Short mmCIF file of C-alpha atoms and ligand atoms in Angstrom, two decimals:
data_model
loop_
_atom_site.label_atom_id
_atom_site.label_comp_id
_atom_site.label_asym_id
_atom_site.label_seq_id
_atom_site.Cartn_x
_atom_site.Cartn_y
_atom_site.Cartn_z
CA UNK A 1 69.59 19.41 41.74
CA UNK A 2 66.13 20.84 40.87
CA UNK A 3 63.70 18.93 40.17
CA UNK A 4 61.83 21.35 37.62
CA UNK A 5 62.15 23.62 34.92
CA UNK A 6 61.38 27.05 36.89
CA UNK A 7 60.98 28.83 33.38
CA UNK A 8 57.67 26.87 32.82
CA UNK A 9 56.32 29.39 35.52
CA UNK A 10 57.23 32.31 34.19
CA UNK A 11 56.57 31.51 30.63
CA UNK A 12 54.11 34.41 28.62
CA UNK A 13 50.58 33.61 28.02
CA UNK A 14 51.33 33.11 24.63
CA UNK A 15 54.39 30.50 24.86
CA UNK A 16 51.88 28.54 27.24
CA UNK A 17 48.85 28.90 25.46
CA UNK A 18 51.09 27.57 22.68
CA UNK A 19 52.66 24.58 24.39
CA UNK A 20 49.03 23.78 25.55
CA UNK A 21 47.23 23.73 22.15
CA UNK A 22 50.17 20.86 21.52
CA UNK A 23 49.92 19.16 24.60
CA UNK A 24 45.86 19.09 24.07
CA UNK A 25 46.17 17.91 20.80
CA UNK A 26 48.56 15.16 22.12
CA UNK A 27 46.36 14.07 24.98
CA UNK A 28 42.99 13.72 23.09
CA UNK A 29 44.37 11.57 20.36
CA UNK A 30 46.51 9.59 23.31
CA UNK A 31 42.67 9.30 24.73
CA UNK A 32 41.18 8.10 21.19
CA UNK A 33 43.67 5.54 20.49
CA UNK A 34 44.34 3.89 23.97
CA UNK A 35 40.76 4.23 26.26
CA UNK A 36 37.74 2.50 24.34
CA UNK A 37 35.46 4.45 26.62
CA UNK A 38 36.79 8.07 26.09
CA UNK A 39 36.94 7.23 21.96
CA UNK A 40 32.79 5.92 22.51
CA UNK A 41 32.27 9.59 24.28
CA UNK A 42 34.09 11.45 21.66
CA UNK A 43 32.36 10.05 19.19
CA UNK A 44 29.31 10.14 20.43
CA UNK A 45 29.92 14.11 20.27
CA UNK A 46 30.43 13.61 16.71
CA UNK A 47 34.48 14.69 17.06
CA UNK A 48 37.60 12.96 15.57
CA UNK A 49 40.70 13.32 16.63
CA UNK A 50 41.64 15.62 14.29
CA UNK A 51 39.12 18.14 15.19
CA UNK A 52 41.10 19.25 18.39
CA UNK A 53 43.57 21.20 16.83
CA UNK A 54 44.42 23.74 20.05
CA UNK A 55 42.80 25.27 23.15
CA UNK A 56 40.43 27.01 21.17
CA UNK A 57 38.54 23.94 20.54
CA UNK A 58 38.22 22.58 24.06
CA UNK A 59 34.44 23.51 24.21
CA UNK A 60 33.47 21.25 21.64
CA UNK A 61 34.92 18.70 23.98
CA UNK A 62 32.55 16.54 26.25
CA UNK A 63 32.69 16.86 29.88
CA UNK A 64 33.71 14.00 32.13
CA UNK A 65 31.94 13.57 35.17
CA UNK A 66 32.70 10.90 38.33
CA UNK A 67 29.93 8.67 36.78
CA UNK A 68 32.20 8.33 33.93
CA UNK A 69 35.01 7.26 36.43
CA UNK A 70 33.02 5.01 38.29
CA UNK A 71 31.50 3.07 35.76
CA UNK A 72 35.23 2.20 34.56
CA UNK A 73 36.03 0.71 38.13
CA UNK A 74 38.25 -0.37 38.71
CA UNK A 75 40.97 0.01 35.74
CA UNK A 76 38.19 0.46 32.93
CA UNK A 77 39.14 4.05 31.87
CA UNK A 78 42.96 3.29 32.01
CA UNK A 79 44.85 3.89 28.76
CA UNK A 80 48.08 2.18 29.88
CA UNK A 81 48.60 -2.00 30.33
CA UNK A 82 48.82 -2.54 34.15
CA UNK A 83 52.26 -3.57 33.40
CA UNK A 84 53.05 0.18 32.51
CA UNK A 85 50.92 0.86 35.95
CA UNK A 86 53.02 2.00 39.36
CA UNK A 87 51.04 3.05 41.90
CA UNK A 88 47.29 3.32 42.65
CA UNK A 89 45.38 5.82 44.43
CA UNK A 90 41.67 5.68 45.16
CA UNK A 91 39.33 8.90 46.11
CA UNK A 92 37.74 8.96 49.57
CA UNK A 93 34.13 9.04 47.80
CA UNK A 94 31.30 9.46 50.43
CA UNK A 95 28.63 8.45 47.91
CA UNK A 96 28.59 5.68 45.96
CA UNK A 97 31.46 3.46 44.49
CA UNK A 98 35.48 5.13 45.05
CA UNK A 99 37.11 5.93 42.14
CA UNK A 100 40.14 4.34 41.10
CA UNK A 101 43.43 6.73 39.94
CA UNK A 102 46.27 4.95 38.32
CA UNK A 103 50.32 6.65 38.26
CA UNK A 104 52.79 5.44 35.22
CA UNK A 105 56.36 6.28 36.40
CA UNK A 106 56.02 9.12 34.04
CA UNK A 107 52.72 10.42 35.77
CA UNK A 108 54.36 9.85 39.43
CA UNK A 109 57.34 12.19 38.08
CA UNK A 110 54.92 15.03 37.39
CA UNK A 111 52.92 14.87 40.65
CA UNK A 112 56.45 14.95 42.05
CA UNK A 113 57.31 18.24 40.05
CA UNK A 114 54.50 19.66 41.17
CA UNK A 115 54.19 19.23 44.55
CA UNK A 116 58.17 20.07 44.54
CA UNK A 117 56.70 23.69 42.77
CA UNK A 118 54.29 24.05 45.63
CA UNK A 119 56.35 23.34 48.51
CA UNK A 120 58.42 25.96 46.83
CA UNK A 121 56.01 28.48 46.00
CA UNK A 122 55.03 28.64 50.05
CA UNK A 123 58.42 29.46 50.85
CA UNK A 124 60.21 25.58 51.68
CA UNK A 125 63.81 24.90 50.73
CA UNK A 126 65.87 21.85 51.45
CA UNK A 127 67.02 23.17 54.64
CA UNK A 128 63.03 22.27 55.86
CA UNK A 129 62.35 19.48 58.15
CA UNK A 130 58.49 18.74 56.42
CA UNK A 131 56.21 16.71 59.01
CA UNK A 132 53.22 15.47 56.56
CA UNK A 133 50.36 14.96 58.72
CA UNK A 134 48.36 14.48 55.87
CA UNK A 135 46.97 10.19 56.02
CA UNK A 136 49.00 7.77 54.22
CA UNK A 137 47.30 5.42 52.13
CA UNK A 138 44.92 5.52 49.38
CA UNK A 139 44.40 8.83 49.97
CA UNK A 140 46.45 11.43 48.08
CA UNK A 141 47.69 13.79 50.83
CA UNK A 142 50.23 12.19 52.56
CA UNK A 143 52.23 10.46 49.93
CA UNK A 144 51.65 13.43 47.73
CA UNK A 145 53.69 16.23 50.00
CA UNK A 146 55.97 13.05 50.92
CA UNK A 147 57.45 12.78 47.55
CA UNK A 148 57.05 16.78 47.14
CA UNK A 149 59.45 17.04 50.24
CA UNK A 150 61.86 14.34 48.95
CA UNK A 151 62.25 16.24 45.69
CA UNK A 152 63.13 19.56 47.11
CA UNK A 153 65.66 17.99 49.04
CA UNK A 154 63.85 18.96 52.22
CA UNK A 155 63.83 16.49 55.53
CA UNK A 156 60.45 14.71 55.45
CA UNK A 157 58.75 12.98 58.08
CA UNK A 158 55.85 10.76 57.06
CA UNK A 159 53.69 11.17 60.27
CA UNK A 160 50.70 10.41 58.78
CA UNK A 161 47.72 11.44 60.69
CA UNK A 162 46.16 11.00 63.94
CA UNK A 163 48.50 10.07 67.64
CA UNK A 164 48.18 13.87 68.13
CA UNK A 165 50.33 13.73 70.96
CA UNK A 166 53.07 12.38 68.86
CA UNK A 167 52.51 14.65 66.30
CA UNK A 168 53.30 17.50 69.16
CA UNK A 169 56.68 15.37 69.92
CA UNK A 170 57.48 15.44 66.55
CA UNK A 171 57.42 19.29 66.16
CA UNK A 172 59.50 19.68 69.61
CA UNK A 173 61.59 16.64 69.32
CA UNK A 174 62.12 16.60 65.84
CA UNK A 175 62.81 20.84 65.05
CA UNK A 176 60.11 20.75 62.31
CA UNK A 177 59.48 23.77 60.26
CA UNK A 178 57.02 23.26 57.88
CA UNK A 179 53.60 21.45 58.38
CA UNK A 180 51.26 19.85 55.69
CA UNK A 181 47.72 18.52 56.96
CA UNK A 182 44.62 19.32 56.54
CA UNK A 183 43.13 22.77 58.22
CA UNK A 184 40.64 21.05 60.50
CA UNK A 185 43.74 19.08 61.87
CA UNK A 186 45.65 22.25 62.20
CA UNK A 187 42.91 23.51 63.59
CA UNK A 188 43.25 20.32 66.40
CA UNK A 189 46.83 20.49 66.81
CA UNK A 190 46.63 24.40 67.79
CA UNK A 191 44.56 23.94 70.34
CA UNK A 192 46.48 20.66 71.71
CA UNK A 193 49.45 23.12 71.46
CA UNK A 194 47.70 25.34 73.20
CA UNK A 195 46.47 22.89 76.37
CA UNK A 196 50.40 21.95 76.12
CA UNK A 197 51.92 25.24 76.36
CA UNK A 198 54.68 24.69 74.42
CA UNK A 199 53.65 27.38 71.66
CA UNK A 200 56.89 29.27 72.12
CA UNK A 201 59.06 26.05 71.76
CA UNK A 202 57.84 25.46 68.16
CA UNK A 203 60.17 26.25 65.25
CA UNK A 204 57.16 25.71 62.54
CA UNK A 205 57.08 28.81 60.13
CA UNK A 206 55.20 26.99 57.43
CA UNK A 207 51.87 25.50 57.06
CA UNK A 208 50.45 24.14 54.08
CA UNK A 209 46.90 22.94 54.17
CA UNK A 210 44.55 21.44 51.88
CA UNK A 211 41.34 18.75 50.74
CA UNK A 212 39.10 20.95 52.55
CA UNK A 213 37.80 24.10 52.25
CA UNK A 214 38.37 26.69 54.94
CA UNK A 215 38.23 30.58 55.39
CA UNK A 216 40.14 33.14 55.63
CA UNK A 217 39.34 33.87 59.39
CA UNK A 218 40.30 29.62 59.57
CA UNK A 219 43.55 30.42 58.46
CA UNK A 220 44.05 33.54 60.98
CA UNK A 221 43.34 31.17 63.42
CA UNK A 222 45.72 28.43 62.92
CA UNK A 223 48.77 30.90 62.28
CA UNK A 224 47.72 32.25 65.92
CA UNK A 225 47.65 29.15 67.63
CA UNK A 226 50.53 27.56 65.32
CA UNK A 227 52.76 30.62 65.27
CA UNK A 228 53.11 29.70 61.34
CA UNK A 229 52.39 31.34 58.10
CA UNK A 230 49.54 29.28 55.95
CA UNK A 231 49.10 28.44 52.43
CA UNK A 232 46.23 27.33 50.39
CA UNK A 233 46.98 23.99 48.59
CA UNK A 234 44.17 22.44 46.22
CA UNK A 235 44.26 19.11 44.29
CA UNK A 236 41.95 15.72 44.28
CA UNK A 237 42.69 12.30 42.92
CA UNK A 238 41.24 11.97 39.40
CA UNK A 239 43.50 14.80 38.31
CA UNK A 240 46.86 14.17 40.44
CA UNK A 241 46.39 14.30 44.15
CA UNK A 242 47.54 17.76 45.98
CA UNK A 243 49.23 20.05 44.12
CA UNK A 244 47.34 20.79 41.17
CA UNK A 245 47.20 24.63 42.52
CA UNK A 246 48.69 26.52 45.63
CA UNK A 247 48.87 29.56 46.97
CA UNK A 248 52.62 31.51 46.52
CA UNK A 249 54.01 34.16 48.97
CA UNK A 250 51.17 36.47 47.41
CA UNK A 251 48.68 34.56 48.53
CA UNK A 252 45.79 36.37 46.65
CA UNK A 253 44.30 33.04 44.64
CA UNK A 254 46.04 29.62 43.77
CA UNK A 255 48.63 28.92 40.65
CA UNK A 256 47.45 26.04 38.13
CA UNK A 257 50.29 24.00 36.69
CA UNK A 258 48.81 25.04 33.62
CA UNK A 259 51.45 23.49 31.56
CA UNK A 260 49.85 20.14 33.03
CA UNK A 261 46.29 20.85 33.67
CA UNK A 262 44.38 23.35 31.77
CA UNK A 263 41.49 25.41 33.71
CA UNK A 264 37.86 26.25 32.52
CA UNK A 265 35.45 27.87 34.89
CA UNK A 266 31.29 26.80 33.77
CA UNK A 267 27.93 28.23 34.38
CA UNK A 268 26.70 25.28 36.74
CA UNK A 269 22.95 25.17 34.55
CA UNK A 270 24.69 26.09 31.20
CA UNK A 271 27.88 23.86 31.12
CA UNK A 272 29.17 26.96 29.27
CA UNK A 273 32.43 29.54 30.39
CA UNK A 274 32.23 32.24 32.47
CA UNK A 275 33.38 35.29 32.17
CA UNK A 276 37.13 35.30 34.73
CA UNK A 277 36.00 36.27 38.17
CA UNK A 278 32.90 35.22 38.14
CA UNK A 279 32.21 31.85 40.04
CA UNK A 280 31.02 28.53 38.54
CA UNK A 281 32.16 25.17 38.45
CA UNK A 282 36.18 24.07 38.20
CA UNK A 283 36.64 21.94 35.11
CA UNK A 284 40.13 20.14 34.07
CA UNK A 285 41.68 18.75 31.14
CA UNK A 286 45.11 16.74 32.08
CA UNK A 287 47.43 17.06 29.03
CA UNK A 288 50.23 15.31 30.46
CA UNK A 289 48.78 12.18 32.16
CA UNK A 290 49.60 9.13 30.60
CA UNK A 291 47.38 6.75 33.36
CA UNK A 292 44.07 7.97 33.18
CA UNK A 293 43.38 10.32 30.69
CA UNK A 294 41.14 13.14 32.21
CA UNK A 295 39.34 15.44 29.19
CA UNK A 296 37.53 18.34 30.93
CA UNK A 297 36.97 16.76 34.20
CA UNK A 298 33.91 18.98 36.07
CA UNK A 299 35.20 18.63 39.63
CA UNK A 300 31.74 19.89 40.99
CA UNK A 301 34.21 22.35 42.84
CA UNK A 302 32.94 26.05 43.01
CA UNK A 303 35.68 28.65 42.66
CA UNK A 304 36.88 31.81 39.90
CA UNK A 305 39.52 32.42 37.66
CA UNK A 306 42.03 35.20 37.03
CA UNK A 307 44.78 35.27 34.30
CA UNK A 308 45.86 38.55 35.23
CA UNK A 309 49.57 38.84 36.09
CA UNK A 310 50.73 37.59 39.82
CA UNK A 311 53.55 40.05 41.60
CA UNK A 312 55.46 37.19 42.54
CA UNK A 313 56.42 36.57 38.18
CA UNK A 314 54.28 33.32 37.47
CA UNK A 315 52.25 33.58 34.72
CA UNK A 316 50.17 30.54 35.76
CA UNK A 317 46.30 31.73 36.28
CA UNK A 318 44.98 31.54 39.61
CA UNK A 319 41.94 29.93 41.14
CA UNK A 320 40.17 31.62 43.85
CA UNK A 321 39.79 29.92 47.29
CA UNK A 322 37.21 27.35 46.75
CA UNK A 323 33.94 28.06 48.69
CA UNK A 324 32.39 24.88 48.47
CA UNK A 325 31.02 21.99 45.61
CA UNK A 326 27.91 22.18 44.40
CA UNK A 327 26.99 18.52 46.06
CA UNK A 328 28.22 20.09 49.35
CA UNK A 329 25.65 23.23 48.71
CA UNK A 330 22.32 22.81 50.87
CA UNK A 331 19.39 24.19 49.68
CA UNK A 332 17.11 25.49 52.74
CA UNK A 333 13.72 26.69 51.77
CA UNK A 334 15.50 27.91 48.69
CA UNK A 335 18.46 29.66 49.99
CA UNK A 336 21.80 28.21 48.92
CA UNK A 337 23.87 27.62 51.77
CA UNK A 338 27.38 26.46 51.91
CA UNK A 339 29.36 24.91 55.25
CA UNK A 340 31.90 27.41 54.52
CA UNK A 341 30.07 30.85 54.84
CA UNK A 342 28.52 29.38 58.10
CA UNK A 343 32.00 29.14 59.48
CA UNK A 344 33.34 32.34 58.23
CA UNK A 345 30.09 33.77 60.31
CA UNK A 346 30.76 31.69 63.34
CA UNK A 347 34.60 32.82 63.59
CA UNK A 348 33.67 36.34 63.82
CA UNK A 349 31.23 35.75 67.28
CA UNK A 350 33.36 36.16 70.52
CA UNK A 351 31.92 32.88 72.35
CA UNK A 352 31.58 30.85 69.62
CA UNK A 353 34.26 27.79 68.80
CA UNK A 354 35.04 27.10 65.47
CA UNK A 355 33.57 23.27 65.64
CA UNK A 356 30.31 22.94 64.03
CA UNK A 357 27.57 20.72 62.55
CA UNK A 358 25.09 21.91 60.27
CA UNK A 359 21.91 20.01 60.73
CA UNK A 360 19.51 19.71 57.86
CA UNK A 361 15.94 18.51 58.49
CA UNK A 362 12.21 18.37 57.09
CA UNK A 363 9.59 19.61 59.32
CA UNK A 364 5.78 19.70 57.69
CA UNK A 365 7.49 19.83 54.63
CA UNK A 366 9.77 22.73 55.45
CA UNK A 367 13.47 22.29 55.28
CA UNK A 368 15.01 22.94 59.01
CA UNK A 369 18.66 24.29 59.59
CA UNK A 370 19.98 23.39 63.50
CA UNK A 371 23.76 24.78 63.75
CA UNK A 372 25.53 22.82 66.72
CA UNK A 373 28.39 24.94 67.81
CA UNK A 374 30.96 24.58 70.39
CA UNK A 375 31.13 27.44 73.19
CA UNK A 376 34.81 28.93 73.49
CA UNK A 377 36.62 28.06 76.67
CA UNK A 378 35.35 30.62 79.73
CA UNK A 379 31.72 29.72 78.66
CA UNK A 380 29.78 27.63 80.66
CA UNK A 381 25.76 26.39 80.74
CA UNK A 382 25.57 27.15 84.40
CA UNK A 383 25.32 31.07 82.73
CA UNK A 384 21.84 30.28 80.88
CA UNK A 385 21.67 33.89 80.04
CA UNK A 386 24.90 34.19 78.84
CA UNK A 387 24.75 30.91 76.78
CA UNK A 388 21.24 31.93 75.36
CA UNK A 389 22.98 35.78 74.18
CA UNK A 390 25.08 34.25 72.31
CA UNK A 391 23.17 31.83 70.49
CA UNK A 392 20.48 34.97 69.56
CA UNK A 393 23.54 36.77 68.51
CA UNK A 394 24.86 33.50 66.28
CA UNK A 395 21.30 33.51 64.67
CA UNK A 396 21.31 36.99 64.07
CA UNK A 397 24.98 36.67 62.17
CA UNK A 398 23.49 34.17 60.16
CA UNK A 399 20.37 35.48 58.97
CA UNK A 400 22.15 38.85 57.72
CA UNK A 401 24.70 37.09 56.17
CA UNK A 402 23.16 34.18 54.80
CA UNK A 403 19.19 35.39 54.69
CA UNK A 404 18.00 32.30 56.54
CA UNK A 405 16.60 30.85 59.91
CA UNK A 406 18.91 28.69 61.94
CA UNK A 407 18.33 27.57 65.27
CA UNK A 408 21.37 27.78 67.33
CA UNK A 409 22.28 25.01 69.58
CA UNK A 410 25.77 25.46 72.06
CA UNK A 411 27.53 22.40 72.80
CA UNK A 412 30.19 22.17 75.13
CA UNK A 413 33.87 23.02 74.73
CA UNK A 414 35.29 19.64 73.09
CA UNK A 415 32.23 17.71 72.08
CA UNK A 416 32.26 17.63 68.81
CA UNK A 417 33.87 15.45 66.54
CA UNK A 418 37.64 16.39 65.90
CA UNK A 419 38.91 15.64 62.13
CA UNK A 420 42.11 14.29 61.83
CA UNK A 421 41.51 14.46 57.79
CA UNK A 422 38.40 15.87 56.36
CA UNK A 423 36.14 17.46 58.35
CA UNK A 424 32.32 16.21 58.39
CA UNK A 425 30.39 19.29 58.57
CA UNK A 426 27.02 18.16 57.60
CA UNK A 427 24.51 15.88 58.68
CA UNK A 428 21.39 15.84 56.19
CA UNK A 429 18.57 13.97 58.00
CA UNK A 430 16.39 14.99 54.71
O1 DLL B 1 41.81 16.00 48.80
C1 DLL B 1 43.82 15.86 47.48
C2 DLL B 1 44.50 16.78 48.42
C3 DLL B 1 45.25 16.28 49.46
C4 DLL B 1 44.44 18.16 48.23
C5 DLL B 1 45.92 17.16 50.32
C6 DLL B 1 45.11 19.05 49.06
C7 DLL B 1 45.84 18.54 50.09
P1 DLL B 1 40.37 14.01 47.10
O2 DLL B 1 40.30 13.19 48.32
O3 DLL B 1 40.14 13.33 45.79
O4 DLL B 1 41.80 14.67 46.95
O5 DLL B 1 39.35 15.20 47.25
C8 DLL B 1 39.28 16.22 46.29
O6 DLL B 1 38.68 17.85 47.98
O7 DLL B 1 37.42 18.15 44.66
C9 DLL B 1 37.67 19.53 46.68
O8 DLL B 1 36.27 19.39 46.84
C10 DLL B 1 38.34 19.24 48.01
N1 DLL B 1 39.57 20.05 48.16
C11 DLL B 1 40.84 19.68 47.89
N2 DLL B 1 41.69 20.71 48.17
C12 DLL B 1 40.91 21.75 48.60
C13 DLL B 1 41.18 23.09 49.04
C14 DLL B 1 42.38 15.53 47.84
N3 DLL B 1 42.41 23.59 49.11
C15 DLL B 1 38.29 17.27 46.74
N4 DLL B 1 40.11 23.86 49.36
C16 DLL B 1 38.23 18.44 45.78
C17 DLL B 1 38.86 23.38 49.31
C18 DLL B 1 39.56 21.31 48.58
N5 DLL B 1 38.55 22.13 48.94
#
């Protein structure tokens, strides 16, 4: 049995765009009648329901933002009775008060669908054997690919994160193929591989990794060390969980389920569109959800649109790889500085590991950047000369890439802080 309707992929731009002007309709007057707070914000922006006639109109539409979400906590923004409620979900929110995510049945079949479609789209079939090392719990991940395994009929193993040793059994004991967790932890398990030498007894083929972002150059690395191909899967709570985009065999940008979530791309300062391929901030309206209605959600996630045609025959746009949010984007003496293009920088220096911090400090009123980086194996502080090369060379990389001062401090192979889920990749002492 499939769980999907594979023609909603392929689908022209104008049977979709059609389906969601309906949808959109459907959703915003779902939002009106059965979520007090969303009718106050709508009407606050002078709409009624029956101004929202298709996608054309989704501009005139207010913006939802986390506050919104966390005011509501827990069930405040819920258009459903709890009765009609199945499952809850809450986002890992470093700031402030988590946000609460509510499933009907109807909303748990969807999130099923979908992550069944991305499985798919990376290449899994039922004859898989899935280990999710993604955590189980409140968090998304790891109940998200578990039910996205189930559906394609595949063998899933809910390893949840963490016991890396076990997590090595697994893959030798167990046969499995594909492998969902996040890339830092794939990151961690290649190099326990590694320090096992059991690389060549692995039968993974598959990775799918997500809740992060990560480079290119990350993802060259963990096929090395993994012996697997990787795919880019993107999602967060408020909107599903993972699978709200993924990469297919293509892998040039991600597919939105655009039947379910419809994609705008905003200036950051404006709040208005941008032109495809240029960058600004990832905005969502869920057209489907029955749970917690979601009307152009700003994510604070910085990434780029294209609608243009995919080789592999979905119409679906795609979303470029995320480079960062604009809450995770430092500001040092004026120079906007993501985690991410540090890393892609540090990957390309022989010597350098790619385990990092970013330190952020105010000295006399000037903002201070410290990168802590881990030496490779072979390198060793006994060679001061050697050690103090390669931090002038790191410095150097990052001040023609980036245009700013860093000081470059080596730490020793293994010292910093392994993620078994989301990496932390910035301490901001400011
Ligand atoms: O991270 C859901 C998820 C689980 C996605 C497993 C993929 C795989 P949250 O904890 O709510 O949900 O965090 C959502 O994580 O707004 C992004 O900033 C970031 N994020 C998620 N996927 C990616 C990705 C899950 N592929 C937040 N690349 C999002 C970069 C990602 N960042």
């Amino acid at each position: 049995m499939t769980y999907w309707n594979r023609a909603m992929e392929t689908m022209s731009r104008d049977e979709l765009s059609a389906l969601q002007s309906e949808r959109l309709t459907g959703a915003v007057n779902r939002a009106w009648e059965r979520c007090a707070p969303y009718r106050a914000k709508l009407e606050a922006a002078g709409l009624q329901p029956g101004d929202i006639r298709g996608t054309d109109d989704l501009p005139k539409l207010p913006l939802t933002l986390k506050d919104d979400l966390r005011d509501g906590y827990p069930y405040g923004m819920f258009a459903v009775p709890m009765s009609e409620v199945v499952r809850l979900h809450a986002s890992s929110g470093t700031t402030g008060k988590q946000t609460v995510v509510g499933y009907t049945k109807g909303d748990i079949g969807i999130w099923n669908e979908c992550m069944a479609r991305c499985l798919t789209m990376a290449g899994a079939t039922k004859d898989d054997i899935v280990q999710i090392a993604y955590g189980y719990g409140l968090f998304t991940g790891g109940l998200g690919g578990h039910y996205g395994g189930e559906a394609i009929g595949a063998t899933t193993i809910p390893a949840s994160t963490g016991n890396t040793k076990r997590q090595l059994q697994m893959f030798l004991d167990f046969g499995s193929t594909v492998l969902l967790c996040t890339p830092s932890y794939a990151m961690h398990l290649g190099d326990a591989v590694r320090d096992a030498g059991i690389k060549d007894r692995l039968k993974l083929r598959i990775g799918i990794h997500g809740a992060e972002p990560w480079t290119e150059k990350m993802r060259d690395e963990i096929e090395e060390r993994l012996g697997l191909r990787c795919y880019d899967i993107f999602g967060l709570s408020e909107v599903l969980g993972p699978g709200v985009s993924c990469e297919c065999a293509e892998r040039n940008g991600l597919h939105v389920m655009e039947d379910h979530f419809l994609i705008e791309i905003l200036d950051p300062e404006t709040k208005q569109p941008v032109p495809d391929g240029t960058p600004g901030e990832l905005v969502f309206t869920c057209v489907t959800k029955e749970a917690l209605p979601l009307i152009r959600y700003n994510t604070r996630d910085i990434c780029t649109v294209d609608r243009r045609p995919c080789a592999c025959g979905r119409s679906f746009a795609r979303m470029g790889k995320l480079t960062g949010r604009t809450d995770d984007m430092l500001i040092i003496r004026g120079v906007n500085v993501f985690p991410s293009q540090v890393e892609n920088v540090l990957l390309g220096v022989e010597g350098a590991a790619p385990y990092y911090l970013l330190v952020v400090d105010r000295v006399n009123n000037l903002d201070t950047l410290e990168v802590r980086v881990e030496m490779a194996d072979g390198f060793s502080f006994d060679e001061v000369r050697r050690v103090e090369a390669l931090e002038r060379r790191i410095a150097k990389e990052i001040m023609s890439a980036l245009g700013v001062t860093a000081k470059i401090t080596m730490a020793a192979p293994g010292s910093i802080e392994r993620s078994e889920g989301k990496a932390k990749r910035i301490l901001d002492k400011r």
